[in-house]
Coordinates of C-alpha atoms in Angstrom, one line a residue:
X333 CA 0.9 29.0 9.3
X334 CA -2.2 31.1 9.5
X335 CA -1.8 31.1 13.3
X336 CA 1.7 32.5 12.8
X337 CA 0.3 35.2 10.5
X338 CA -2.2 36.3 13.1
X339 CA 0.5 36.4 15.8
X340 CA 2.7 38.5 13.5
X341 CA -0.2 40.9 12.9
X342 CA -0.8 41.3 16.7
X343 CA 3.0 41.9 17.1
X344 CA 2.9 44.7 14.6
X345 CA -0.2 46.2 16.2
X346 CA 1.6 46.4 19.6
X347 CA 3.8 49.2 18.2
X348 CA 7.2 47.8 19.0
X349 CA 8.4 48.3 15.5
X350 CA 6.6 51.6 14.8
X351 CA 7.2 53.5 18.1
X352 CA 10.3 55.7 18.2
X353 CA 13.3 54.3 20.0
X354 CA 14.6 56.6 22.7
X355 CA 17.8 54.7 23.3
X356 CA 19.7 54.0 20.0
X357 CA 21.8 51.3 21.7
X358 CA 18.7 49.5 22.8
X359 CA 17.2 46.8 20.6
X360 CA 13.6 47.4 19.4
X361 CA 12.8 43.9 20.5
X362 CA 14.0 44.5 24.1
X363 CA 10.8 45.1 26.1
X364 CA 10.7 46.1 29.7
X365 CA 8.5 44.1 32.0
X366 CA 6.5 47.2 32.8
X367 CA 5.6 47.9 29.2
X368 CA 1.8 47.9 28.7
X369 CA 2.0 47.4 24.9
X370 CA 3.8 44.0 25.0
X371 CA 4.8 41.8 27.8
X372 CA 7.0 38.7 28.0
X373 CA 4.0 36.4 28.4
X374 CA 2.6 37.8 25.2
X375 CA 5.9 37.1 23.4
X376 CA 6.0 33.6 24.8
X377 CA 2.4 33.1 23.6
X378 CA 3.3 34.3 20.1
X379 CA 6.4 32.0 20.0
X380 CA 4.2 29.1 21.0
X381 CA 1.7 30.0 18.3
X382 CA 4.5 30.1 15.8
X383 CA 5.8 26.6 16.7
X384 CA 2.2 25.2 16.8
X385 CA 1.6 26.7 13.3
X386 CA 4.7 25.0 12.0
X387 CA 3.8 21.7 13.5
X388 CA 0.2 22.0 12.2
X389 CA 1.5 22.7 8.7
X390 CA 3.8 19.6 8.8
X391 CA 0.9 17.5 10.1
X392 CA -1.4 18.7 7.3
X393 CA 1.2 17.9 4.7
X394 CA 1.6 14.4 6.1
X395 CA -2.2 13.8 6.1
X396 CA -2.4 14.6 2.4
X397 CA 0.3 12.1 1.4
X398 CA -1.4 9.2 -0.3
X399 CA -0.2 5.9 -1.7
X400 CA -1.2 5.1 -5.3
X401 CA -2.7 1.7 -5.6
X402 CA -2.7 1.6 -9.4
X403 CA 0.4 2.9 -11.1
X404 CA 0.6 3.2 -14.9
X405 CA 3.9 2.6 -16.5
X406 CA 4.5 4.0 -19.9
X407 CA 1.8 2.8 -22.3
X408 CA 0.6 0.1 -19.8
X409 CA -2.2 0.7 -17.3
X410 CA -3.2 -1.9 -14.7
X411 CA -6.5 -3.5 -15.6
X412 CA -8.4 -4.2 -12.4
X413 CA -12.0 -5.5 -12.5
X414 CA -14.8 -3.5 -10.9
X415 CA -15.6 -6.1 -8.3
X416 CA -11.9 -7.0 -7.6
X417 CA -10.4 -5.9 -4.3
X418 CA -7.0 -4.3 -4.2
X419 CA -6.1 -3.2 -0.7
X420 CA -5.3 0.5 -0.1
X421 CA -1.6 -0.2 0.6
X422 CA -1.2 -2.8 -2.2
X423 CA 0.4 -1.7 -5.5
X424 CA -0.2 -2.9 -9.0
X425 CA 2.2 -1.5 -11.6
X426 CA 2.2 -1.7 -15.4
X427 CA 1.0 -4.7 -17.3
X428 CA -1.2 -6.3 -14.6
X429 CA -4.6 -7.8 -15.0
X430 CA -6.8 -8.6 -12.0
X431 CA -10.0 -10.3 -13.0
X432 CA -13.5 -10.4 -11.4
X433 CA -13.9 -11.4 -7.7
X434 CA -10.1 -11.6 -7.3
X435 CA -8.3 -9.9 -4.4
X436 CA -4.8 -8.4 -3.8
X437 CA -4.3 -8.1 -0.1
X438 CA -2.5 -5.6 2.2
X439 CA 1.1 -4.8 1.4
X440 CA 1.4 -6.9 -1.8
X441 CA 3.2 -5.7 -4.9
X442 CA 2.4 -6.8 -8.5
X443 CA 5.1 -5.3 -10.6
X444 CA 4.4 -5.8 -14.3
X445 CA 7.2 -3.6 -15.7
X446 CA 9.2 -6.3 -17.7
X447 CA 6.4 -8.6 -18.5
X448 CA 2.7 -9.3 -17.9
X449 CA 1.1 -10.5 -14.6
X450 CA -2.3 -12.1 -14.8
X451 CA -4.6 -12.9 -11.8
X452 CA -7.6 -15.0 -12.8
X453 CA -11.2 -15.1 -11.7
X454 CA -11.8 -15.5 -7.9
X455 CA -8.1 -15.9 -7.1
X456 CA -6.4 -14.2 -4.2
X457 CA -2.9 -12.8 -3.6
X458 CA -2.6 -12.5 0.2
X459 CA -0.6 -10.2 2.4
X460 CA 2.9 -9.0 1.6
X461 CA 3.3 -11.1 -1.6
X462 CA 5.6 -10.0 -4.4
X463 CA 4.7 -10.9 -8.0
X464 CA 7.2 -10.1 -10.8
X465 CA 7.9 -11.3 -14.3
X466 CA 11.2 -11.5 -16.1
X467 CA 11.7 -10.3 -19.6
X468 CA 12.7 -13.7 -20.9
X469 CA 12.4 -17.2 -19.4
X470 CA 15.5 -19.6 -19.3
X471 CA 13.1 -22.5 -20.2
X472 CA 11.9 -20.8 -23.4
X473 CA 8.3 -20.8 -22.0
X474 CA 6.4 -17.5 -21.7
X475 CA 8.0 -15.3 -19.1
X476 CA 4.8 -13.8 -17.8
X477 CA 3.4 -14.6 -14.4
X478 CA 0.1 -16.4 -14.9
X479 CA -2.4 -17.3 -12.1
X480 CA -5.5 -19.1 -13.3
X481 CA -8.9 -19.1 -11.6
X482 CA -9.6 -20.2 -8.0
X483 CA -6.0 -20.0 -7.0
X484 CA -4.9 -19.1 -3.5
X485 CA -1.4 -17.5 -3.0
X486 CA -0.4 -17.5 0.7
X487 CA 1.0 -14.5 2.5
X488 CA 4.7 -13.5 2.1
X489 CA 5.2 -15.5 -1.1
X490 CA 7.4 -14.5 -4.0
X491 CA 6.4 -15.5 -7.6
X492 CA 8.5 -14.7 -10.7
X493 CA 7.6 -15.7 -14.2
X494 CA 5.7 -18.8 -13.1
X495 CA 2.5 -20.5 -14.3
X496 CA -0.1 -21.7 -11.8
X497 CA -3.1 -23.5 -13.3
X498 CA -6.7 -23.4 -11.9
X499 CA -7.7 -24.6 -8.5
X500 CA -4.3 -24.7 -6.8
X501 CA -2.9 -23.5 -3.5
X502 CA 0.5 -22.0 -2.9
X503 CA 1.2 -21.9 0.9
X504 CA 2.6 -19.0 2.9
X505 CA 6.3 -17.9 2.3
X506 CA 6.8 -19.9 -0.8
X507 CA 9.1 -19.0 -3.7
X508 CA 8.3 -19.9 -7.2
X509 CA 11.2 -19.2 -9.6
X510 CA 11.4 -18.6 -13.4
X511 CA 9.7 -21.2 -15.6
X512 CA 8.1 -23.2 -12.8
X513 CA 4.7 -24.7 -13.3
X514 CA 2.0 -25.8 -10.9
X515 CA -0.7 -27.8 -12.6
X516 CA -4.4 -27.9 -11.7
X517 CA -5.5 -29.3 -8.4
X518 CA -2.1 -29.2 -6.8
X519 CA -0.8 -27.8 -3.5
X520 CA 2.6 -26.5 -2.5
X521 CA 3.3 -26.5 1.2
X522 CA 4.2 -23.4 3.1
X523 CA 7.8 -22.3 3.1
X524 CA 8.7 -24.3 -0.1
X525 CA 10.9 -23.3 -2.9
X526 CA 10.1 -24.4 -6.5
X527 CA 13.3 -24.1 -8.6
X528 CA 13.4 -22.8 -12.1
X529 CA 11.7 -25.1 -14.6
X530 CA 10.3 -27.5 -12.0
X531 CA 6.8 -28.8 -12.5
X532 CA 4.2 -30.0 -10.0
X533 CA 1.8 -32.5 -11.6
X534 CA -1.9 -32.3 -11.1
X535 CA -3.4 -33.7 -7.9
X536 CA -0.1 -33.8 -6.0
X537 CA 1.2 -32.3 -2.8
X538 CA 4.7 -31.0 -2.9
X539 CA 6.9 -29.3 -0.3
X540 CA 10.4 -28.5 0.9
X541 CA 13.5 -26.6 -0.3
X542 CA 13.8 -27.6 -3.1
X543 CA 10.2 -28.8 -3.4
X544 CA 9.7 -32.5 -3.8
X545 CA 6.7 -34.9 -4.1
X546 CA 5.1 -35.8 -0.8
X547 CA 1.9 -37.6 -1.7
X548 CA -1.3 -37.6 -3.8
X549 CA -4.2 -35.4 -2.8
X550 CA -7.5 -36.9 -1.7
X551 CA -10.7 -36.2 -3.4
X552 CA -11.9 -34.1 -0.5
X553 CA -8.8 -32.0 -0.5
X554 CA -9.1 -31.3 -4.2
X555 CA -12.8 -30.4 -3.8
X556 CA -11.9 -28.0 -1.0
X557 CA -9.5 -25.9 -3.1
X558 CA -12.1 -23.7 -4.9
X559 CA -14.2 -23.4 -1.7
X560 CA -11.2 -21.8 0.0
X561 CA -10.8 -19.3 -2.9
X562 CA -14.5 -18.5 -2.7
X563 CA -14.3 -17.9 1.0
X564 CA -11.4 -15.5 0.6
X565 CA -13.4 -13.7 -2.1
X566 CA -16.4 -13.2 0.2
X567 CA -14.1 -11.8 3.0
X568 CA -12.5 -9.5 0.4
X569 CA -15.9 -8.0 -0.4
X570 CA -16.4 -7.2 3.2
X571 CA -13.1 -5.4 3.3
X572 CA -13.8 -3.5 0.0
X573 CA -17.1 -2.2 1.4
X574 CA -15.2 -0.4 4.2
X575 CA -13.2 1.8 1.8
X576 CA -14.4 4.7 -0.3
X577 CA -13.1 5.2 -3.8
X578 CA -11.4 8.4 -2.7
X579 CA -9.2 9.4 0.2
X580 CA -10.8 10.7 3.4
X581 CA -7.6 12.5 4.6
X582 CA -9.4 15.8 4.0
X583 CA -11.8 15.1 6.9
X584 CA -8.9 14.7 9.3
X585 CA -7.3 17.9 8.0
X586 CA -10.5 19.9 8.4
X587 CA -10.8 18.6 12.0
X588 CA -7.2 19.7 12.7
X589 CA -7.8 23.1 11.2
X590 CA -10.9 23.6 13.4
X591 CA -9.0 22.6 16.5
X592 CA -6.3 25.2 15.7
X593 CA -8.8 27.9 14.6
X594 CA -7.3 27.9 11.1
X595 CA -9.8 29.1 8.4
X596 CA -10.9 26.2 6.2

């Protein structure tokens, strides 16, 4: 808008609004092509400057729009460990705890408005997952969503008021419903649905909709589960090192202002 202000100032200096009008029937904005004070190219230039200023203002406003990663809700504030990675476009709301070396990846939402969500040490919630917790569980068990240590949650999964014990894997696009339980050293195949109150015993592989027992896990498969979680944690640290703790939108805004000759 500063560009428009300068254009308006030049317009006033041209004398169109201050010079006496010889013809009362003639508009003060009607300028003859032979006028030396203001020509049609000048008016066209000012109109372009006005439109550019409006577009620039809208662009600056857009640049300063930022998404909040951590959203307090009433008395509850998300508790995220110092070395945990929460992606810039992920959102944790309310009663959420993310422990050390854990990661919440791009586009995921952890909504702890009705109950608590806990993500344990060195666990990971991958892209576009949704974690929620009901106020009460139909099974009578705690309704919070609890993820123990060294757990991998595959992308696009939906978890609601479930309990996942340590060193387990939930495949991509899985749905775990209220009161479901995944015991330690268990794997749920991708695209599976675990109905309310269903339990996956330790050391077993389940899959399907609804999820059913497939086979027992081998010793090597069980040993690989925490290694996968650690590998994801190392990658998360690389991603975290690429982001500053504050937004850098102001750099783009300053660059835009300089290109439009707008004072900083």
